Tab-separated table of C-alpha atoms and ligand atoms in Angstrom:
chain	number	residue	atom	x	y	z
E	577	MET	CA	-87.974	159.123	-169.180
E	578	LEU	CA	-88.833	155.473	-168.989
E	579	SER	CA	-92.396	154.235	-168.588
E	580	GLU	CA	-93.718	153.355	-165.136
E	581	ARG	CA	-93.865	149.758	-166.361
E	582	ALA	CA	-90.156	149.771	-167.155
E	583	ASN	CA	-89.255	151.551	-163.937
E	584	SER	CA	-91.007	149.000	-161.759
E	585	LEU	CA	-89.530	145.973	-163.525
E	586	LYS	CA	-86.330	144.350	-162.336
E	587	PRO	CA	-84.389	141.698	-164.251
E	588	SER	CA	-85.051	137.996	-163.626
E	589	PRO	CA	-83.038	137.201	-160.469
E	590	THR	CA	-82.186	133.685	-161.638
E	591	LEU	CA	-80.708	135.018	-164.853
E	592	ALA	CA	-79.018	137.925	-163.008
E	593	ILE	CA	-77.290	135.557	-160.554
E	594	THR	CA	-76.253	133.235	-163.365
E	595	ALA	CA	-74.744	136.223	-165.215
E	596	LYS	CA	-72.889	137.355	-162.080
E	597	GLU	CA	-71.592	133.817	-161.512
E	598	LYS	CA	-70.283	133.668	-165.098
E	599	ALA	CA	-68.711	137.131	-164.883
E	600	LEU	CA	-66.806	136.204	-161.690
E	601	MET	CA	-65.628	132.966	-163.291
E	602	ALA	CA	-64.430	134.901	-166.346
E	603	GLN	CA	-62.320	137.003	-163.950
E	604	GLY	CA	-60.616	133.779	-162.897
E	605	LEU	CA	-62.463	133.206	-159.604
E	606	ASP	CA	-63.283	129.606	-158.732
E	607	ILE	CA	-67.045	129.893	-158.178
E	608	ALA	CA	-69.170	126.862	-157.291
E	609	GLY	CA	-72.275	127.739	-159.270
E	610	PHE	CA	-75.691	126.514	-158.130
E	611	GLY	CA	-77.498	129.368	-159.866
E	612	ALA	CA	-78.263	128.356	-163.403
E	613	GLY	CA	-81.524	126.565	-164.051
E	614	GLU	CA	-80.313	124.809	-167.166
E	615	PRO	CA	-79.093	121.279	-167.821
E	616	ASP	CA	-75.309	121.052	-168.095
E	617	PHE	CA	-75.492	118.378	-170.827
E	618	ASP	CA	-74.827	119.091	-174.473
E	619	THR	CA	-77.836	119.062	-176.818
E	620	PRO	CA	-77.957	115.534	-178.345
E	621	GLN	CA	-76.171	115.162	-181.684
E	622	HIS	CA	-79.210	114.113	-183.758
E	623	ILE	CA	-80.965	117.331	-182.700
E	624	LYS	CA	-77.983	119.463	-183.683
E	625	GLN	CA	-77.771	117.610	-186.987
E	626	ALA	CA	-81.395	118.460	-187.794
E	627	ALA	CA	-80.541	122.150	-187.341
E	628	ILE	CA	-77.432	121.826	-189.524
E	629	ASP	CA	-79.525	120.134	-192.202
E	630	ALA	CA	-82.107	122.930	-191.972
E	631	ILE	CA	-79.389	125.528	-192.562
E	632	ASN	CA	-77.869	123.593	-195.435
E	633	GLU	CA	-81.290	123.195	-197.056
E	634	GLY	CA	-81.862	126.943	-196.816
E	635	PHE	CA	-84.660	126.603	-194.241
E	636	THR	CA	-83.707	130.034	-192.973
E	637	LYS	CA	-86.715	132.228	-193.732
E	638	TYR	CA	-89.899	133.314	-191.960
E	639	THR	CA	-92.220	130.469	-191.057
E	640	PRO	CA	-95.903	130.624	-190.063
E	641	VAL	CA	-96.141	132.772	-186.903
E	642	ALA	CA	-97.383	129.979	-184.606
E	643	GLY	CA	-94.881	127.395	-185.889
E	644	ILE	CA	-94.581	124.971	-188.796
E	645	ASP	CA	-97.091	122.143	-189.188
E	646	PRO	CA	-94.558	119.277	-188.804
E	647	LEU	CA	-93.535	120.720	-185.422
E	648	LYS	CA	-97.161	121.214	-184.359
E	649	ASP	CA	-97.765	117.582	-185.361
E	650	ALA	CA	-94.772	116.431	-183.289
E	651	ILE	CA	-96.171	118.371	-180.314
E	652	ILE	CA	-99.650	116.883	-180.851
E	653	GLU	CA	-98.037	113.433	-180.907
E	654	LYS	CA	-96.129	114.209	-177.681
E	655	PHE	CA	-99.340	115.130	-175.856
E	656	LYS	CA	-101.041	111.967	-177.129
E	657	ARG	CA	-98.105	109.727	-176.222
E	658	ASP	CA	-97.226	111.185	-172.822
E	659	ASN	CA	-100.491	112.595	-171.523
E	660	GLY	CA	-103.293	110.875	-173.463
E	661	LEU	CA	-104.412	114.332	-174.636
E	662	THR	CA	-105.772	115.057	-178.097
E	663	TYR	CA	-105.200	118.463	-179.691
E	664	LYS	CA	-105.692	119.885	-183.175
E	665	ARG	CA	-103.135	122.087	-184.922
E	666	GLU	CA	-105.139	125.241	-184.166
E	667	GLU	CA	-104.890	124.396	-180.452
E	668	ILE	CA	-101.061	124.485	-180.514
E	669	ILE	CA	-98.639	127.419	-180.665
E	670	VAL	CA	-94.846	127.397	-180.773
E	671	SER	CA	-93.106	130.373	-179.125
E	672	CYS	CA	-89.547	131.610	-178.517
E	673	GLY	CA	-89.143	129.583	-175.308
E	674	GLY	CA	-91.595	128.524	-172.626
E	675	LYS	CA	-91.200	131.936	-171.026
E	676	HIS	CA	-92.358	133.707	-174.185
E	677	GLY	CA	-95.428	131.453	-174.370
E	678	LEU	CA	-96.324	132.316	-170.766
E	679	TYR	CA	-95.836	136.036	-171.371
E	680	ASN	CA	-98.126	135.983	-174.407
E	681	LEU	CA	-100.678	133.898	-172.545
E	682	PHE	CA	-100.886	136.311	-169.606
E	683	GLN	CA	-101.214	139.204	-172.072
E	684	VAL	CA	-104.206	137.626	-173.805
E	685	LEU	CA	-106.005	136.318	-170.702
E	686	PHE	CA	-105.591	139.057	-168.102
E	687	GLN	CA	-106.136	142.785	-167.694
E	688	GLU	CA	-106.544	145.455	-165.041
E	689	GLY	CA	-108.885	144.363	-162.265
E	690	ASP	CA	-108.127	140.646	-162.696
E	691	GLU	CA	-106.634	138.503	-159.964
E	692	VAL	CA	-104.452	135.510	-160.729
E	693	ILE	CA	-103.668	132.935	-158.054
E	694	VAL	CA	-100.064	131.775	-157.756
E	695	PRO	CA	-98.857	129.297	-155.103
E	696	ILE	CA	-95.721	130.211	-153.112
E	697	PRO	CA	-92.913	129.325	-153.666
E	698	TYR	CA	-93.320	130.376	-157.290
E	699	TRP	CA	-91.018	130.592	-160.269
E	700	VAL	CA	-89.564	134.113	-160.248
E	701	SER	CA	-91.161	135.291	-163.492
E	702	TYR	CA	-94.869	134.590	-162.801
E	703	PRO	CA	-95.678	137.652	-160.641
E	704	PRO	CA	-93.857	140.172	-162.901
E	705	MET	CA	-95.453	138.671	-166.005
E	706	ILE	CA	-98.916	138.912	-164.425
E	707	GLU	CA	-98.207	142.528	-163.458
E	708	LEU	CA	-97.046	143.302	-166.988
E	709	ALA	CA	-100.593	142.328	-168.020
E	710	ASP	CA	-101.873	144.905	-165.425
E	711	ALA	CA	-103.400	142.096	-163.352
E	712	LYS	CA	-102.746	141.292	-159.692
E	713	PRO	CA	-100.925	138.147	-158.531
E	714	VAL	CA	-102.655	136.671	-155.457
E	715	LEU	CA	-100.146	134.534	-153.618
E	716	ILE	CA	-101.061	131.396	-151.653
E	717	GLU	CA	-98.607	130.214	-149.027
E	718	THR	CA	-97.814	126.480	-149.202
E	719	HIS	CA	-95.705	124.573	-146.697
E	720	GLU	CA	-92.771	122.175	-146.627
E	721	GLU	CA	-94.481	120.057	-143.923
E	722	GLU	CA	-97.550	119.711	-146.164
E	723	ASP	CA	-95.602	118.628	-149.235
E	724	TYR	CA	-96.221	122.094	-150.763
E	725	GLN	CA	-99.785	121.099	-151.672
E	726	VAL	CA	-102.639	123.409	-152.609
E	727	THR	CA	-105.896	121.872	-151.427
E	728	GLY	CA	-109.406	122.809	-152.509
E	729	ALA	CA	-110.063	124.266	-149.038
E	730	MET	CA	-106.978	126.491	-149.296
E	731	LEU	CA	-107.830	127.661	-152.793
E	732	LYS	CA	-111.441	128.498	-151.917
E	733	LYS	CA	-110.276	131.143	-149.444
E	734	TYR	CA	-108.530	133.099	-152.194
E	735	ILE	CA	-111.145	132.976	-154.956
E	736	THR	CA	-113.038	136.248	-155.367
E	737	LYS	CA	-115.251	137.673	-158.108
E	738	LYS	CA	-112.080	139.118	-159.634
E	739	THR	CA	-110.200	135.812	-159.856
E	740	LYS	CA	-109.569	134.905	-163.462
E	741	GLY	CA	-106.945	132.186	-163.300
E	742	ILE	CA	-104.573	129.992	-161.343
E	743	VAL	CA	-100.990	129.176	-162.254
E	744	LEU	CA	-99.816	125.631	-161.544
E	745	ASN	CA	-96.233	124.500	-162.049
E	746	TYR	CA	-95.366	120.905	-161.337
E	747	PRO	CA	-92.831	119.458	-160.911
E	748	SER	CA	-92.213	122.904	-159.498
E	749	ASN	CA	-89.390	125.370	-159.737
E	750	PRO	CA	-87.917	125.957	-157.087
E	751	VAL	CA	-89.058	123.036	-154.876
E	752	GLY	CA	-89.525	120.050	-157.164
E	753	SER	CA	-92.903	119.282	-155.579
E	754	VAL	CA	-95.882	117.864	-157.472
E	755	PHE	CA	-99.603	118.176	-156.758
E	756	SER	CA	-101.439	115.048	-155.681
E	757	LEU	CA	-104.138	113.701	-158.009
E	758	GLU	CA	-106.718	114.469	-155.364
E	759	ASN	CA	-105.663	118.109	-155.142
E	760	LEU	CA	-105.459	118.489	-158.919
E	761	GLY	CA	-109.041	117.197	-159.029
E	762	ALA	CA	-110.163	119.673	-156.374
E	763	ILE	CA	-108.398	122.587	-158.106
E	764	GLY	CA	-109.932	121.638	-161.465
E	765	LYS	CA	-113.398	121.399	-159.952
E	766	LEU	CA	-113.097	124.842	-158.362
E	767	ALA	CA	-111.828	126.247	-161.665
E	768	VAL	CA	-114.926	124.909	-163.419
E	769	GLU	CA	-117.305	126.205	-160.708
E	770	ASN	CA	-115.708	129.660	-160.673
E	771	ASN	CA	-114.952	129.968	-164.377
E	772	LEU	CA	-111.181	130.211	-163.929
E	773	TYR	CA	-108.442	129.515	-166.436
E	774	ILE	CA	-105.813	126.994	-165.388
E	775	ILE	CA	-102.315	127.794	-166.576
E	776	SER	CA	-100.393	124.561	-166.204
E	777	ASP	CA	-96.637	124.986	-166.662
E	778	GLU	CA	-95.428	121.433	-167.254
E	779	ILE	CA	-91.947	122.243	-168.551
E	780	TYR	CA	-90.303	119.907	-165.994
E	781	GLU	CA	-92.649	116.976	-166.758
E	782	LYS	CA	-89.873	114.604	-167.813
E	783	LEU	CA	-87.392	115.499	-165.080
E	784	ALA	CA	-88.960	113.260	-162.460
E	785	TYR	CA	-87.499	110.849	-159.905
E	786	ASP	CA	-88.401	107.738	-157.941
E	787	GLY	CA	-90.824	106.550	-160.615
E	788	TYR	CA	-93.079	109.631	-160.427
E	789	LYS	CA	-95.362	109.635	-163.452
E	790	HIS	CA	-96.593	113.076	-164.447
E	791	VAL	CA	-100.339	113.563	-164.855
E	792	SER	CA	-101.458	116.710	-166.622
E	793	ILE	CA	-104.468	118.350	-164.991
E	794	ALA	CA	-105.962	118.684	-168.474
E	795	SER	CA	-106.072	114.891	-168.809
E	796	ILE	CA	-108.123	114.332	-165.632
E	797	ASP	CA	-111.440	115.643	-166.941
E	798	ASN	CA	-112.538	117.131	-170.242
E	799	ALA	CA	-114.118	120.031	-168.354
E	800	PHE	CA	-110.636	120.831	-166.971
E	801	LYS	CA	-109.043	120.567	-170.426
E	802	GLU	CA	-111.509	123.115	-171.832
E	803	ARG	CA	-110.140	125.788	-169.487
E	804	THR	CA	-106.492	124.697	-169.251
E	805	ILE	CA	-103.584	126.026	-171.224
E	806	ILE	CA	-100.518	123.815	-170.880
E	807	THR	CA	-97.198	125.594	-171.337
E	808	HIS	CA	-94.172	123.496	-172.091
E	809	GLY	CA	-90.976	123.434	-174.113
E	810	VAL	CA	-87.843	121.624	-175.179
E	811	SER	CA	-85.381	123.693	-173.076
E	812	LYS	CA	-85.167	121.413	-170.058
E	813	THR	CA	-86.129	118.013	-171.489
E	814	TYR	CA	-83.594	118.024	-174.303
E	815	SER	CA	-81.016	120.428	-172.881
E	816	MET	CA	-81.970	123.067	-175.456
E	817	THR	CA	-82.147	126.245	-173.364
E	818	GLY	CA	-80.362	128.349	-175.978
E	819	TRP	CA	-82.519	127.233	-178.904
E	820	ARG	CA	-85.568	129.128	-177.603
E	821	ILE	CA	-88.462	126.832	-178.424
E	822	GLY	CA	-91.483	126.560	-176.157
E	823	PHE	CA	-95.026	125.497	-176.907
E	824	ALA	CA	-98.523	125.806	-175.512
E	825	ALA	CA	-101.742	123.831	-175.977
E	826	GLY	CA	-105.243	125.008	-175.176
E	827	PRO	CA	-108.569	126.323	-176.486
E	828	LYS	CA	-108.206	127.595	-180.032
E	829	GLU	CA	-109.492	131.153	-179.357
E	830	ILE	CA	-106.738	131.618	-176.769
E	831	ILE	CA	-104.062	130.104	-178.994
E	832	GLN	CA	-105.199	132.348	-181.869
E	833	ALA	CA	-104.978	135.434	-179.631
E	834	MET	CA	-101.445	134.412	-178.557
E	835	SER	CA	-100.549	134.039	-182.205
E	836	ASN	CA	-101.847	137.568	-182.906
E	837	ILE	CA	-99.555	138.981	-180.199
E	838	GLN	CA	-96.687	136.976	-181.586
E	839	SER	CA	-97.389	138.218	-185.126
E	840	GLN	CA	-97.160	141.818	-183.890
E	841	SER	CA	-94.064	141.319	-181.755
E	842	THR	CA	-91.604	138.509	-182.470
E	843	SER	CA	-93.104	136.785	-185.552
E	844	ASN	CA	-92.209	133.089	-185.754
E	845	PRO	CA	-89.749	131.302	-183.465
E	846	THR	CA	-86.432	130.586	-185.221
E	847	SER	CA	-86.911	128.383	-188.284
E	848	ILE	CA	-83.745	126.363	-187.617
E	849	SER	CA	-84.648	125.720	-183.973
E	850	GLN	CA	-88.098	124.541	-185.017
E	851	ARG	CA	-86.513	121.843	-187.178
E	852	ALA	CA	-84.270	120.858	-184.250
E	853	ALA	CA	-87.324	120.637	-181.978
E	854	ILE	CA	-89.010	118.209	-184.390
E	855	ALA	CA	-85.948	115.952	-184.137
E	856	ALA	CA	-86.051	116.264	-180.354
E	857	LEU	CA	-89.728	115.315	-180.030
E	858	ASN	CA	-89.864	112.647	-182.746
E	859	GLY	CA	-86.375	111.165	-182.341
E	860	PRO	CA	-84.923	108.715	-179.816
E	861	GLN	CA	-85.827	109.610	-176.220
E	862	ASP	CA	-83.036	107.711	-174.423
E	863	PHE	CA	-81.120	110.951	-173.722
E	864	ILE	CA	-83.774	111.912	-171.170
E	865	GLY	CA	-83.319	108.704	-169.152
E	866	MET	CA	-79.553	109.182	-169.109
E	867	MET	CA	-79.842	112.796	-167.955
E	868	VAL	CA	-82.484	112.061	-165.315
E	869	GLY	CA	-80.357	109.156	-163.988
E	870	GLU	CA	-77.444	111.555	-163.490
E	871	PHE	CA	-79.666	114.195	-161.901
E	872	GLN	CA	-81.081	111.628	-159.506
E	873	LYS	CA	-77.571	110.709	-158.257
E	874	ARG	CA	-76.768	114.375	-157.718
E	875	ARG	CA	-80.090	115.000	-155.980
E	876	ASP	CA	-79.555	112.096	-153.577
E	877	TYR	CA	-76.078	113.309	-152.701
E	878	LEU	CA	-77.005	116.986	-152.349
E	879	VAL	CA	-80.147	116.419	-150.269
E	880	GLY	CA	-78.191	114.085	-147.954
E	881	GLU	CA	-75.411	116.626	-147.487
E	882	LEU	CA	-77.775	119.563	-146.902
E	883	ARG	CA	-79.748	117.565	-144.337
E	884	SER	CA	-76.497	116.830	-142.509
E	885	ILE	CA	-76.027	120.553	-141.760
E	886	GLN	CA	-77.319	121.267	-138.280
E	887	GLY	CA	-80.494	123.353	-138.364
E	888	VAL	CA	-81.133	122.837	-142.097
E	889	THR	CA	-84.106	120.886	-143.432
E	890	CYS	CA	-84.500	120.007	-147.092
E	891	TYR	CA	-87.498	118.773	-149.074
E	892	ASN	CA	-86.573	115.854	-151.313
E	893	PRO	CA	-87.586	116.999	-154.819
E	894	LYS	CA	-89.760	114.638	-156.863
E	895	GLY	CA	-88.696	116.370	-160.050
E	896	THR	CA	-86.711	119.259	-161.656
E	897	PHE	CA	-83.048	119.909	-160.907
E	898	TYR	CA	-83.509	122.184	-157.922
E	899	VAL	CA	-83.364	121.788	-154.157
E	900	PHE	CA	-84.851	124.365	-151.811
E	901	PRO	CA	-83.299	123.888	-148.355
E	902	ASN	CA	-84.667	125.760	-145.347
E	903	PHE	CA	-82.008	127.864	-143.592
E	904	ASN	CA	-84.390	129.703	-141.248
E	905	LYS	CA	-82.781	128.255	-138.113
E	906	ILE	CA	-79.389	129.550	-139.231
E	907	LEU	CA	-80.527	133.046	-140.150
E	908	GLY	CA	-80.101	135.644	-137.436
E	909	LYS	CA	-76.584	134.456	-136.630
E	910	SER	CA	-73.544	136.613	-137.456
E	911	TYR	CA	-70.466	136.312	-139.641
E	912	LYS	CA	-67.445	138.248	-138.353
E	913	GLY	CA	-69.798	140.470	-136.375
E	914	LYS	CA	-72.192	141.116	-139.279
E	915	ALA	CA	-75.737	139.806	-138.874
E	916	ILE	CA	-76.942	137.455	-141.589
E	917	ALA	CA	-80.657	137.981	-141.234
E	918	SER	CA	-82.152	137.172	-144.647
E	919	SER	CA	-81.815	134.748	-147.540
E	920	ALA	CA	-80.415	137.641	-149.611
E	921	ALA	CA	-77.723	138.334	-146.968
E	922	LEU	CA	-76.844	134.643	-146.809
E	923	THR	CA	-76.640	134.493	-150.613
E	924	GLU	CA	-74.327	137.486	-150.634
E	925	LEU	CA	-72.122	135.988	-147.930
E	926	LEU	CA	-71.895	132.685	-149.787
E	927	LEU	CA	-70.889	134.405	-152.997
E	928	GLU	CA	-68.482	137.014	-151.638
E	929	GLU	CA	-66.741	135.031	-148.909
E	930	PHE	CA	-67.251	131.416	-149.928
E	931	HIS	CA	-67.406	131.749	-153.738
E	932	THR	CA	-70.641	129.806	-154.016
E	933	ALA	CA	-73.591	131.061	-156.070
E	934	VAL	CA	-77.186	130.262	-155.019
E	935	VAL	CA	-80.531	132.068	-155.450
E	936	PRO	CA	-82.218	133.551	-152.337
E	937	GLY	CA	-85.592	132.024	-151.453
E	938	VAL	CA	-87.167	135.450	-151.141
E	939	GLU	CA	-87.130	135.741	-154.934
E	940	PHE	CA	-89.494	132.749	-155.000
E	941	GLY	CA	-91.674	134.292	-152.298
E	942	LYS	CA	-90.203	132.257	-149.424
E	943	GLU	CA	-87.812	133.929	-146.995
E	944	GLY	CA	-85.232	131.827	-145.172
E	945	TYR	CA	-84.718	129.355	-148.011
E	946	LEU	CA	-82.067	129.053	-150.716
E	947	ARG	CA	-82.449	127.560	-154.184
E	948	LEU	CA	-79.631	125.409	-155.499
E	949	SER	CA	-79.628	124.043	-159.031
E	950	PHE	CA	-77.929	120.667	-159.326
E	951	ALA	CA	-77.732	120.924	-163.097
E	952	THR	CA	-73.989	121.088	-162.660
E	953	SER	CA	-71.220	118.496	-162.319
E	954	MET	CA	-70.786	116.319	-159.227
E	955	GLU	CA	-67.352	117.911	-158.825
E	956	VAL	CA	-68.874	121.401	-158.534
E	957	ILE	CA	-71.625	120.077	-156.245
E	958	LYS	CA	-69.071	118.501	-153.866
E	959	LYS	CA	-66.942	121.653	-153.819
E	960	GLY	CA	-69.965	123.891	-153.289
E	961	ILE	CA	-71.509	121.845	-150.488
E	962	GLU	CA	-68.198	121.838	-148.600
E	963	ARG	CA	-68.175	125.634	-148.823
E	964	ILE	CA	-71.802	125.929	-147.673
E	965	LYS	CA	-70.983	123.697	-144.685
E	966	LYS	CA	-67.982	125.882	-143.843
E	967	ALA	CA	-70.182	128.983	-144.046
E	968	ALA	CA	-72.790	127.417	-141.757
E	969	GLU	CA	-70.074	126.478	-139.236
E	970	ALA	CA	-68.600	129.986	-139.362
E	971	LEU	CA	-71.914	131.592	-138.368
E	972	GLU	CA	-72.279	132.239	-134.661
Y	233	LIG	N1	-91.306	127.728	-166.515
Y	233	LIG	C1	-90.471	127.432	-165.511
Y	233	LIG	C2	-91.049	126.994	-164.219
Y	233	LIG	C3	-89.086	127.543	-165.679
Y	233	LIG	O1	-88.273	127.245	-164.666
Y	233	LIG	C4	-88.574	127.960	-166.920
Y	233	LIG	C5	-87.093	128.085	-167.043
Y	233	LIG	N2	-86.638	129.308	-167.413
Y	233	LIG	C6	-89.504	128.266	-167.941
Y	233	LIG	C7	-90.848	128.138	-167.695
Y	233	LIG	C8	-89.126	128.755	-169.293
Y	233	LIG	O2	-88.123	128.092	-169.939
Y	233	LIG	P1	-87.650	128.486	-171.371
Y	233	LIG	O3	-88.098	129.874	-171.674
Y	233	LIG	O4	-86.165	128.366	-171.355
Y	233	LIG	O5	-88.272	127.497	-172.317
Y	234	LIG	N1	-85.853	128.618	-165.271
Y	234	LIG	C1	-84.468	128.764	-164.984
Y	234	LIG	C2	-84.289	129.196	-163.543
Y	234	LIG	O1	-85.240	129.371	-162.831
Y	234	LIG	C3	-83.737	129.632	-165.961
Y	234	LIG	C4	-83.680	131.083	-165.664
Y	234	LIG	C5	-84.997	131.761	-165.869
Y	234	LIG	O2	-85.465	131.778	-167.002
Y	234	LIG	O3	-85.527	132.239	-164.887
Y	234	LIG	O4	-83.170	129.326	-163.113
């Protein structure tokens, strides 16, 4: 018999849809895939070369659990350069992906009886990871018309004696929204007053459009920094999803506790990938500009096309490679006599009948929406949007 914990856990829906999309393509079906949340670019050559060099030099053994010093130094330098934040080595941990860092963090911060505030729409893995720590996710509804902001007044209503933390993710998956400086200030102030931890997932920091300049909440006030743990990684910025390197920065007691969990579970992140991550962080950064330029063209096209579908509205993302169009006005219609009443039903219809893979909004806590990743070629985007338009027209 499996544990209750295992029985109540389902696989990550984003990864499940991506796997389904790939399996159908392997069967020879022409699927337009908007599922995968990973850049479609190859990892830059100088990063690959650093890994090859590491192998050839025999850098293939255990490393310190929390990562090697040259990588911690490269991460420290990144925070100084990009965010004006100063950290020491003992305030940095390298994990097997950003997701692993978040999992360890929730395990060390939260326990039964704790409440953790998470704005909706949220990245699919936050609530399950909070529950795996026996804590309770407390979800705050945010709205398209309000730029998906969390204000101090909104947050206040959800803080109780049990509240231990708040999870921020900006630019956000699945919407691509960012919090205003004013709201970050208000959230930080409430965190200080109520002794809350701020978990700031800034993994999409560099994937930003229209001149948006990311400001980490930790850099606004030292009192915020003292209670913030930034989680980050190289997966998205350098197209390194398969290398599994993430990192976190925060108070040293928390980082040490995360390292203890890591030492009893995974040990160090891959030695070879750590050397590649040093090359990514310390090497030329022009790859990012090239990738973001391409993403911006795709975003402009996709948002324009989605908005041209009658009844569909679409927030224009300020960052990430996702769009989160609102299909609520279309839901409730029927396809060949079958009612399409939910984002899951619409997702199924799109995949089965129109060979287009998307992720239903309900998985992000928002019914009636769909998430489309535009980390795929313009050719696939054009094909997929034509199919979505056909599906919308076929609903009556
Ligand atoms: N946070 C968010 C919001 C994400 O979308 C992802 C992507 N999976 C991650 C963290 C973790 O990324 P990874 O584990 O690949 O570094
Ligand atoms: N973050 C990506 C996504 O949301 C990758 C899949 C995952 O880890 O959830 O699609």
